[in-house]
Amino acid sequence: MTTFNLQLKGDEEHISVLQLTDLHLFAEEAGTLLGVRTADSFKAVLEAVVNQSLHFDIVVVTGDISQDYSVSSYQRFAHAIAMLQKPVFFVPGNHDDGPLMYRILHNFGVHTERSLICNNWQFVFLNSEVYSVPHGWVERDQLNYLKACCDNHPELNTAVLVHHLPRLVRSNWLDTQTMHNQDEFNNFIAGFPNIKLVLSGHVHQEYDQVHDGIRYIATPSTSIQFEPLSHDFALDMQGPGWRYLRFDRNGGIDTQVFRLPSGRFIPDTGVGGY
Ligand SMILES: [Fe+2]
């Protein structure tokens, strides 16, 4: 079990986290996803984050760093994210090559530990990737790891990070790509009262709901956005986004989504899927 212990400087009451998700980077810097140059939108988000001057202790990236499984896309990510000068953690997404990204990102100083402990919170990073298909599945060994984390630290509040949001978003085409064993997953985590949050990506839209006492949050992509509540594939014209979260000592979570202004990265709406 690999766990990273993060000591905050001074006497900080909160852990502050920047979440980035669904970057969809390519081997080529000019690579486009539905007309959006994803390296450019990612860079624009990073610059906006720096200009915000928000304080955050760590960065979490909830999957789909790559769009093409390439070594260069991960190198591009690692070079760019270094400008934030904070510890970076991640989970794989359905567009990633899990084994490859762990190997490459580790060499660039990105954290590959499967859990992080800070103040009275622990963050557990799970893999929901099923190689080369869009839907997700959390294998038993991942659930067992989560159980071990919760059993070892019943005194800690726990946040689970996993690419596929284990909830339907009432968007028919996107819900076919959901975490397919979400009932098993949700029943499993219901057995651990210290689990307060599931933090995800994949749905390329804002989501924040409480189910059975657990908060489920997903976040806009740094590239293209999906139209909420759409029966068929459709793009949302809102700008690329990111999320800021603050975890307090009592188990409370404050969070806010930020976006670039719309109109700067305009996707091609004439396509029927991605
Ligand atoms: Fe994605």
Tab-separated table of N, CA and C and ligand atoms in Angstrom, residues 21-24 33 62-67 93-95 163 177 201-204 221 223-224 226 274, ligand 1:
chain	number	residue	atom	x	y	z
A	21	THR	N	-9.452	18.108	-15.002
A	21	THR	CA	-9.913	16.816	-15.493
A	21	THR	C	-10.142	16.831	-16.999
A	22	ASP	N	-9.989	15.643	-17.606
A	22	ASP	CA	-10.327	15.429	-19.020
A	22	ASP	C	-9.608	16.415	-19.941
A	23	LEU	N	-8.282	16.326	-19.900
A	23	LEU	CA	-7.438	17.231	-20.680
A	23	LEU	C	-7.402	16.821	-22.153
A	24	HIS	N	-7.406	15.499	-22.409
A	24	HIS	CA	-7.426	14.953	-23.779
A	24	HIS	C	-6.294	15.499	-24.651
A	33	LEU	N	-9.450	18.141	-30.567
A	33	LEU	CA	-10.589	17.300	-30.214
A	33	LEU	C	-11.840	18.091	-30.581
A	62	THR	N	-8.303	14.064	-12.594
A	62	THR	CA	-9.188	12.895	-12.532
A	62	THR	C	-9.388	12.256	-13.914
A	63	GLY	N	-8.296	12.023	-14.617
A	63	GLY	CA	-8.327	11.142	-15.772
A	63	GLY	C	-8.524	11.788	-17.127
A	64	ASP	N	-8.284	10.975	-18.156
A	64	ASP	CA	-8.263	11.431	-19.552
A	64	ASP	C	-7.248	12.554	-19.741
A	65	ILE	N	-6.052	12.329	-19.222
A	65	ILE	CA	-4.954	13.261	-19.488
A	65	ILE	C	-4.633	13.209	-20.977
A	66	SER	N	-4.661	12.002	-21.545
A	66	SER	CA	-4.336	11.814	-22.962
A	66	SER	C	-5.591	11.530	-23.765
A	67	GLN	N	-5.509	11.800	-25.060
A	67	GLN	CA	-6.578	11.381	-25.971
A	67	GLN	C	-6.081	10.266	-26.889
A	93	GLY	N	-8.074	7.618	-16.840
A	93	GLY	CA	-9.397	7.661	-17.451
A	93	GLY	C	-9.485	6.686	-18.601
A	94	ASN	N	-10.651	6.649	-19.249
A	94	ASN	CA	-10.839	5.673	-20.324
A	94	ASN	C	-10.021	5.981	-21.564
A	95	HIS	N	-9.548	7.223	-21.701
A	95	HIS	CA	-8.697	7.546	-22.845
A	95	HIS	C	-7.216	7.415	-22.508
A	163	HIS	N	-12.217	8.203	-12.030
A	163	HIS	CA	-12.557	8.922	-13.266
A	163	HIS	C	-14.055	8.876	-13.585
A	177	GLN	N	-22.009	5.198	-21.051
A	177	GLN	CA	-20.559	5.130	-20.806
A	177	GLN	C	-20.225	5.298	-19.328
A	201	GLY	N	-14.433	12.826	-12.980
A	201	GLY	CA	-14.424	13.587	-14.225
A	201	GLY	C	-15.379	12.910	-15.183
A	202	HIS	N	-14.908	12.691	-16.408
A	202	HIS	CA	-15.559	11.882	-17.433
A	202	HIS	C	-16.798	12.499	-18.058
A	203	VAL	N	-17.643	13.161	-17.284
A	203	VAL	CA	-18.914	13.637	-17.828
A	203	VAL	C	-18.807	15.041	-18.435
A	204	HIS	N	-17.640	15.674	-18.324
A	204	HIS	CA	-17.381	16.966	-18.976
A	204	HIS	C	-18.494	17.970	-18.675
A	221	SER	N	-14.455	19.801	-18.116
A	221	SER	CA	-13.177	19.450	-18.731
A	221	SER	C	-12.350	20.706	-19.013
A	223	SER	N	-11.035	20.869	-21.774
A	223	SER	CA	-11.118	20.930	-23.247
A	223	SER	C	-12.561	21.220	-23.687
A	224	ILE	N	-13.307	20.174	-24.077
A	224	ILE	CA	-14.679	20.367	-24.571
A	224	ILE	C	-15.695	19.997	-23.483
A	226	PHE	N	-19.766	18.690	-22.494
A	226	PHE	CA	-20.956	18.006	-22.983
A	226	PHE	C	-22.211	18.716	-22.464
A	274	TYR	N	-17.689	11.577	-30.135
A	274	TYR	CA	-16.255	11.843	-29.932
A	274	TYR	C	-15.522	10.577	-29.514
B	1	FE	FE	-13.036	12.746	-21.049
